[in-house]
Coordinates of C-alpha atoms in Angstrom, one line a residue:
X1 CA -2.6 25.0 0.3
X2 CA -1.0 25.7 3.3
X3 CA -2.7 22.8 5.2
X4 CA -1.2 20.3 2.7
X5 CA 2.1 22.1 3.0
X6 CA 2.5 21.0 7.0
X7 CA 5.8 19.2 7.4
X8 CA 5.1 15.6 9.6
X9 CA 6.7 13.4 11.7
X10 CA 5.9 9.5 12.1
X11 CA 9.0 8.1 14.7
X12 CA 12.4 9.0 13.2
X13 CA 10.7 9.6 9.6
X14 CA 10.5 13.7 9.1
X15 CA 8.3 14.7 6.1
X16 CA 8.3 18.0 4.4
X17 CA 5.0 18.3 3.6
X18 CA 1.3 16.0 3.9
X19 CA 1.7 14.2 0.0
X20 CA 3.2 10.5 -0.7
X21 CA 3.1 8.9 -3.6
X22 CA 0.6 5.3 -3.5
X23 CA 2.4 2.4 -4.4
X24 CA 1.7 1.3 -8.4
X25 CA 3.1 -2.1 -9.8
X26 CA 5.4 -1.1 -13.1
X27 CA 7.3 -4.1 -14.0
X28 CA 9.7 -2.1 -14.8
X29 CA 12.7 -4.2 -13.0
X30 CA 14.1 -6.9 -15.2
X31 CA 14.9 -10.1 -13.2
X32 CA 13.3 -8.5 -10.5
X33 CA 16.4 -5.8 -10.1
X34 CA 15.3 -2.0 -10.3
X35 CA 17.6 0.2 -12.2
X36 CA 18.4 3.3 -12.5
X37 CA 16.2 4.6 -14.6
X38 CA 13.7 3.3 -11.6
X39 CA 16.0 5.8 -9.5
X40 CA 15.0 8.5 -11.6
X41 CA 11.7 7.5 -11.6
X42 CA 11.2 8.2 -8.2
X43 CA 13.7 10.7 -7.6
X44 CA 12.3 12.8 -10.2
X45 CA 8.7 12.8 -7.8
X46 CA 11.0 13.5 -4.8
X47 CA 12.7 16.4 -6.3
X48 CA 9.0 18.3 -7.7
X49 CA 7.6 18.0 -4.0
X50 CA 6.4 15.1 -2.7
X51 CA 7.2 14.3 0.6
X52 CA 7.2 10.4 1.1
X53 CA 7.5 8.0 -1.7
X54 CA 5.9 4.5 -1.1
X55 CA 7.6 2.1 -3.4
X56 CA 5.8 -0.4 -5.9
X57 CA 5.3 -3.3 -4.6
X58 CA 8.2 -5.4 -3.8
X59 CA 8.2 -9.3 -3.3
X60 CA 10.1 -10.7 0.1
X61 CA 11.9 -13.7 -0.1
X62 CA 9.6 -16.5 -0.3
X63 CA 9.2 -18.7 -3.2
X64 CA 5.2 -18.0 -3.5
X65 CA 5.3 -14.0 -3.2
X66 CA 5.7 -13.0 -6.8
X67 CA 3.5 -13.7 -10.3
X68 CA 5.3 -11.5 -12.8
X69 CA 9.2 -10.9 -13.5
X70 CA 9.5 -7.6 -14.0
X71 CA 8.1 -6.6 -10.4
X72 CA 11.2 -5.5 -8.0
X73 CA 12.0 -8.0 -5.5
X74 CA 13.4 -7.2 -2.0
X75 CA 16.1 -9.8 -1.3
X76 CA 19.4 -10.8 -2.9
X77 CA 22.1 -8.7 -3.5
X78 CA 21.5 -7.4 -6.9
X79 CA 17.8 -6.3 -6.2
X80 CA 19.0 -4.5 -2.5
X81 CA 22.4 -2.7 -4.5
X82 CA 19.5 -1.5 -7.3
X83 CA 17.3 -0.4 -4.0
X84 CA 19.9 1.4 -2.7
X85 CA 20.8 3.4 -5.8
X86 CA 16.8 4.4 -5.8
X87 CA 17.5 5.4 -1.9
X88 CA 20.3 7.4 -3.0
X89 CA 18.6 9.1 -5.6
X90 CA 15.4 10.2 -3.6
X91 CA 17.6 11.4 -0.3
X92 CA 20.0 13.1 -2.7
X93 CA 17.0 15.4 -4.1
X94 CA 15.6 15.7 -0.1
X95 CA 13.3 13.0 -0.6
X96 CA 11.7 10.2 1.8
X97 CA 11.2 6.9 0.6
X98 CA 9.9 3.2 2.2
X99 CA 9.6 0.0 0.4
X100 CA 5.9 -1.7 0.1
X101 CA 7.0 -5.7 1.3
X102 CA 4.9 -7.8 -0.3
X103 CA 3.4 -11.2 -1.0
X104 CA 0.7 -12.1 -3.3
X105 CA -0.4 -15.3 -2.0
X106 CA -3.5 -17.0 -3.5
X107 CA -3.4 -14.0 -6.4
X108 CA 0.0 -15.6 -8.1
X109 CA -0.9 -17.2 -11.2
X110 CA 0.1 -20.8 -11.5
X111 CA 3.5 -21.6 -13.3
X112 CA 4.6 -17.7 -13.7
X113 CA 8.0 -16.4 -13.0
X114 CA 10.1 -15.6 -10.7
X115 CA 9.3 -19.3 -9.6
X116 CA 7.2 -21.0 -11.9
X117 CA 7.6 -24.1 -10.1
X118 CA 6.3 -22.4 -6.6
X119 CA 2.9 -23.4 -5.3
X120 CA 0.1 -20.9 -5.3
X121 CA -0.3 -20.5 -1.2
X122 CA -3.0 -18.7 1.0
X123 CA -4.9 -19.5 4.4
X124 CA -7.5 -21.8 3.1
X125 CA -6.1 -22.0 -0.6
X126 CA -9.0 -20.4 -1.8
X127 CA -8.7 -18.2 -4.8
X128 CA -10.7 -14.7 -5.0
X129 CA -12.1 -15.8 -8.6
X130 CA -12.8 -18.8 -9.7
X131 CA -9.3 -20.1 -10.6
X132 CA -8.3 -23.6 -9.2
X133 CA -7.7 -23.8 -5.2
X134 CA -4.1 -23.6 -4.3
X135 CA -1.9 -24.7 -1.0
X136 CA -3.5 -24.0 2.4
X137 CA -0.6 -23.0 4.5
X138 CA 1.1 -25.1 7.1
X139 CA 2.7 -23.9 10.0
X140 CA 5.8 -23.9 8.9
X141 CA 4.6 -22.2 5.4
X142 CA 3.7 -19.7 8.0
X143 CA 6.9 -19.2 10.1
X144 CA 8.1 -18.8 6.5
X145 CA 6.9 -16.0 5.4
X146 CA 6.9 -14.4 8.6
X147 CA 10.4 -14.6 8.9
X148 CA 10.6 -13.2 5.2
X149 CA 9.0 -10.0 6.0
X150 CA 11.1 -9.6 8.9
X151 CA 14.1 -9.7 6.7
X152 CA 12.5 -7.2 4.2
X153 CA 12.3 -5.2 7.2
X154 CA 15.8 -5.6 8.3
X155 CA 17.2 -4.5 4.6
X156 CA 15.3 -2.1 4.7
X157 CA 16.9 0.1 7.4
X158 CA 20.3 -1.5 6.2
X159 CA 19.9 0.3 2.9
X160 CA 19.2 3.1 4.0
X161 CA 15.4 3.6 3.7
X162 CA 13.0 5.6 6.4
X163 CA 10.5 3.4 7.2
X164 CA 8.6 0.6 5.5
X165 CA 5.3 -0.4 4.6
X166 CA 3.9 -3.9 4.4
X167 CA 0.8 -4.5 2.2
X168 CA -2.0 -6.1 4.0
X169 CA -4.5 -4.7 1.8
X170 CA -6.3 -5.6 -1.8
X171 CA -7.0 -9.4 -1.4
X172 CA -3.2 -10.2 -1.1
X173 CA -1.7 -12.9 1.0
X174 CA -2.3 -11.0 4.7
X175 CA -5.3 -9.6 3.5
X176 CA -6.9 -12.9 2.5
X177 CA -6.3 -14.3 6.4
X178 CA -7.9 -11.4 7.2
X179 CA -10.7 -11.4 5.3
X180 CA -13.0 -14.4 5.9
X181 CA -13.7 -15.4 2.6
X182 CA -10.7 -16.7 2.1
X183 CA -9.7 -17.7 5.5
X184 CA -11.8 -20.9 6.7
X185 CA -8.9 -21.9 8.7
X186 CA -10.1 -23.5 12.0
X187 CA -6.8 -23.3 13.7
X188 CA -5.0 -20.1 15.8
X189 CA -5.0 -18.4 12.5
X190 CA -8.9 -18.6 11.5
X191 CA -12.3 -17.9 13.4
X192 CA -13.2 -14.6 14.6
X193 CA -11.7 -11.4 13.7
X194 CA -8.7 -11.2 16.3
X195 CA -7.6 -14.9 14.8
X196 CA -8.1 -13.9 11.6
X197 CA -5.5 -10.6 12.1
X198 CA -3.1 -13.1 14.3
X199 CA -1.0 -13.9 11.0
X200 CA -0.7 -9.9 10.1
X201 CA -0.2 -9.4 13.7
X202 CA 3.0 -11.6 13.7
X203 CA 4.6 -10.2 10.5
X204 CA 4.1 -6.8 12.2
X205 CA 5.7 -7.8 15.6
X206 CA 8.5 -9.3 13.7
X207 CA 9.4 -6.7 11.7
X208 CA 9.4 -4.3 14.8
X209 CA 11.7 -6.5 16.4
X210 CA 14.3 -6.7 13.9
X211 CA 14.1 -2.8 13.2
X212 CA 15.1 0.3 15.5
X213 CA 12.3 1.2 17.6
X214 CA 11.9 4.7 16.0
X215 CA 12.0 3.3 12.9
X216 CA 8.5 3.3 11.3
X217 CA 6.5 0.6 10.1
X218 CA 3.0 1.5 8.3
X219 CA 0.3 -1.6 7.5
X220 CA -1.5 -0.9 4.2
X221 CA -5.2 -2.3 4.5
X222 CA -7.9 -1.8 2.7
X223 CA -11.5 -2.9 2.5
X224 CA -11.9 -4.0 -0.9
X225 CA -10.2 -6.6 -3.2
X226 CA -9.3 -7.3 -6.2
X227 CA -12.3 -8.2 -8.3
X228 CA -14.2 -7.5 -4.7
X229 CA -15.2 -4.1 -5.0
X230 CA -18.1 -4.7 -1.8
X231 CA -15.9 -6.7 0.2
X232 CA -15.4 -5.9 4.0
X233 CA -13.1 -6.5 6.3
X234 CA -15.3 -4.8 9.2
X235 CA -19.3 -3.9 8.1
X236 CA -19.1 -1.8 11.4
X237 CA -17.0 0.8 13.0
X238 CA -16.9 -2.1 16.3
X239 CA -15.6 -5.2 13.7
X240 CA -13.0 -2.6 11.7
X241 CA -11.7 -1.9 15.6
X242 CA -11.4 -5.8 15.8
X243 CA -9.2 -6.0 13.1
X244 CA -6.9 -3.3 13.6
X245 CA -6.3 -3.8 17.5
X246 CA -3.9 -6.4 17.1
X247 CA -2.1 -4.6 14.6
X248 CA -1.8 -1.5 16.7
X249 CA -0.6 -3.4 19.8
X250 CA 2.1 -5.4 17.4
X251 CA 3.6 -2.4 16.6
X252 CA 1.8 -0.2 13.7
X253 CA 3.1 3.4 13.4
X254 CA 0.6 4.4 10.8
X255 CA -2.2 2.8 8.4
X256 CA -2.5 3.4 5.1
X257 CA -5.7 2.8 4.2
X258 CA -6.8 2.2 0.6
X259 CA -9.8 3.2 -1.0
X260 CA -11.0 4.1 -4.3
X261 CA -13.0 7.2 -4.0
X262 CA -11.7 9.2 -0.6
X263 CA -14.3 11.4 -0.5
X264 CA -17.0 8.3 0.4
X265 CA -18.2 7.8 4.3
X266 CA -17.7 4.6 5.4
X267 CA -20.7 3.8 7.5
X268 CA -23.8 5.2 7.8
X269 CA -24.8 8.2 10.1
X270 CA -20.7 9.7 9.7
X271 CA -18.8 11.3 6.5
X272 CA -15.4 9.9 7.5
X273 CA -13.8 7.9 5.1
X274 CA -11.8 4.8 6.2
X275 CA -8.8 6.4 7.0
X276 CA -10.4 8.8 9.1
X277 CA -12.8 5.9 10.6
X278 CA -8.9 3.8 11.2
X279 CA -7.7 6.9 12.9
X280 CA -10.4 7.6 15.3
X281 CA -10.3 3.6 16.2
X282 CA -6.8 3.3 16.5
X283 CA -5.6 6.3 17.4
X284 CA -2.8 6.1 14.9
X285 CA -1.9 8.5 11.8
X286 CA -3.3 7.4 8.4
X287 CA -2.8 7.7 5.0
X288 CA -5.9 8.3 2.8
X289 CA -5.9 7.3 -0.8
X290 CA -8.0 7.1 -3.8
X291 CA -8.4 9.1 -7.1
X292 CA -7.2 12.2 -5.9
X293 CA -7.2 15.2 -8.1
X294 CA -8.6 13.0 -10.7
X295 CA -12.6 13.0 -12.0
X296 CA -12.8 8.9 -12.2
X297 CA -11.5 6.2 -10.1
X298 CA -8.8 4.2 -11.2
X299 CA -10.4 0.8 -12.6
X300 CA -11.3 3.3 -15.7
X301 CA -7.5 3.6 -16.6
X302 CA -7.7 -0.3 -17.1
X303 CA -10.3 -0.1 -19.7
X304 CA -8.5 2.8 -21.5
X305 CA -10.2 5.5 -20.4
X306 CA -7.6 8.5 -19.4
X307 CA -8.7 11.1 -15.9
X308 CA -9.4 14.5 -16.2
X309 CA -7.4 16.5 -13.6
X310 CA -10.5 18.0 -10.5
X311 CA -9.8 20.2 -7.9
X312 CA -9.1 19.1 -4.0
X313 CA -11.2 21.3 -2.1
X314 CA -12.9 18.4 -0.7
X315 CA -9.4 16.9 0.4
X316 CA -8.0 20.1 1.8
X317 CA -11.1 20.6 4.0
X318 CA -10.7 16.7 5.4
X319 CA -6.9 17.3 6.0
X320 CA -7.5 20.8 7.8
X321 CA -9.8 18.8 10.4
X322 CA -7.4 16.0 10.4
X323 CA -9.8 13.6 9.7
X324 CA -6.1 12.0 7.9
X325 CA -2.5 12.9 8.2
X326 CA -1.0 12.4 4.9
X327 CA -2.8 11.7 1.5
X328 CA -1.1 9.1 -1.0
X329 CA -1.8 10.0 -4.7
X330 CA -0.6 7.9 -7.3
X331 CA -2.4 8.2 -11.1
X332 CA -2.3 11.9 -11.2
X333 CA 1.4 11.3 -9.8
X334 CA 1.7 9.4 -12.8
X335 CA 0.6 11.6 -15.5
X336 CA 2.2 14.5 -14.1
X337 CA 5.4 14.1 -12.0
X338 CA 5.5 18.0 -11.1
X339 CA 2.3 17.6 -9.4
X340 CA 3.2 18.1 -5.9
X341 CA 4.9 21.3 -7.0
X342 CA 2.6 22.5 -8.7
X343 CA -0.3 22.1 -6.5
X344 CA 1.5 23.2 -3.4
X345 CA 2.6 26.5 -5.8
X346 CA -0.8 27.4 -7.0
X347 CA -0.4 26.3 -10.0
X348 CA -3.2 23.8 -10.3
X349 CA -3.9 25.7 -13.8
X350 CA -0.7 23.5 -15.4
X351 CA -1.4 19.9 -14.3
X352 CA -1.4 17.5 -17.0
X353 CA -4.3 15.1 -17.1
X354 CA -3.4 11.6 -16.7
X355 CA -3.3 9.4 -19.8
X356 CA -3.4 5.4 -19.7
X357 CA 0.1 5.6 -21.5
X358 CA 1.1 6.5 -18.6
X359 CA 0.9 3.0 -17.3
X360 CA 3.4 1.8 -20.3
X361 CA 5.9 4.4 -19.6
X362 CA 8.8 4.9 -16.7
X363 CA 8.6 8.7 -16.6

């Protein structure tokens, strides 16, 4: 294990070892504010070993960004004084910790909280199912939101945290102008592949102006959506290099890229998975992600059916090339919040299986 054991640096960010926790949605946060039993939550991951916590998803300040009321927001000053009790808690335990700044765009369901009476917004206003079309951005809907992330951003490092990470993957608002599906624009912001990434591209540069320059910003992507399991942003190594160009050049420190099964190849004739494929075309560190030490991927907990804890062999092999730089794990994180410990102790003989229950429960 010693390979997963390597401490790692990303800017002014120093980790302890190669494991984060993924990002999972709890609604756990009444009104949006997390709590201390959040703090504990998070901190109790911190203090069994991992080395970076990625928050849940949090909503930035735009009236559009959220579609359910107990998700954590990341503005106003209840939600950042309960953010800054969760950063205490990690650090005080010798933790790392970033928020995940997010907006759901064309995904919020019409007339939900926190602002029922906010229009569902995207690029084109075209859902990923086959809901009702929603509000095709203006300019200034643009400048909007834009300016929202950059805020995030700024609270971030004004509470405290070590970095952030803004979600740009799973069929969410910057993932659907990237994607062209959903982006039909025919303005700056639709087109080819660099137009598409322009809007991402902007938050980025933003939020790296706002922030100090050491202080590190990671761009969570992903080739699948939602309900779009075959969806691609790039169907070749030369299109995924399109997309994450302008990215790299606005500032990304480190992608995070998100897939279900990290073990698969991404294209034909290599076995590198997408993080490994996003590393050698950007020449960034990545995150890799996906049903790690579990033996299903995680649309199975959704239909009630638990994951028996696997071996990493395969993981630790990929990691000892460096085909990745850290690995995210978030179910098996779930069922078992001594996981990191435990694996990194050779102790893989006591890990707890994860259960769906786990998905009702704030342990």
């Amino acid at each position: 294990m010693d390979v997963l054991a390597r401490p790692f640096s990303l800017g002014s960010l120093e980790l302890r070892n190669r494991i984060a926790m993924a990002p999972m949605t709890r609604e756990f946060s009444p009104g949006g504010v997390p709590g201390e039993d959040v703090a504990q939550y998070y901190a109790r991951r911190a203090a069994a070993g991992v080395g970076l916590i990625i928050t849940e998803g949090t909503y930035v300040d735009h009236a559009s960004a959220g579609t359910k009321g107990g998700v954590p927001r990341f503005h106003g000053a209840d939600a950042l004084a309960g953010w800054a009790g969760v950063v205490d808690a990690v650090h005080g335990v010798g933790g790392k910790i970033v928020p995940q700044l997010w907006h759901v765009g064309m995904a919020r369901t019409a007339g939900a909280p926190p602002v029922p009476e906010a229009p569902r917004v995207g690029p084109s206003g075209i859902p990923l199912d086959e809901t009702e079309h929603g509000h095709a951005m203006t300019q200034q809907d643009l400048d909007d939101v834009v300016a929202a992330f950059a805020a995030g951003a700024a609270a971030a490092e004004a509470q405290g945290f070590d970095g952030i990470e803004i979600h740009g993957a799973h069929g969410y608002l910057v993932d659907q102008f990237l994607w062209e599906r959903t982006n039909r624009r025919t303005d700056a912001y639709g087109g080819d592949i660099p137009s598409r990434s322009r809007f991402a591209a902007e938050i980025v540069a933003a939020a790296r102006a706002v922030v100090s320059p050491d202080f590190p910003i990671i761009f969570r992507m992903s080739q699948w959506k939602i309900g779009g399991y075959d969806a691609k942003l790039g169907t070749s190594p030369q299109e995924l290099e399109a997309v994450l160009a302008p990215l790299t050049e606005a500032g990304v420190d480190a992608f995070h890229a998100s897939t279900r099964r990290y073990w698969l190849p991404e294209f034909d004739g290599s076995d590198l998975n997408l993080a490994g494929w996003v590393k050698k075309l950007s020449g960034k560190p990545t995150i890799s992600v996906g049903s790690v030490g579990l033996d299903n991927e995680f649309t199975k907990a959704f239909q009630g059916e638990g994951g028996g804890v696997t071996d990493i062999d395969a993981l630790l092999d990929r990691l000892e090339r460096d085909e990745f730089d850290l690995i995210a794990v978030g179910r098996a994180l779930l069922g078992d919040p001594e996981w990191a410990a435990k694996t990194l102790g050779g102790r893989a003989d006591e890990l707890k299986p994860f259960s769906p229950a786990a998905l009702r429960t704030l342990y």
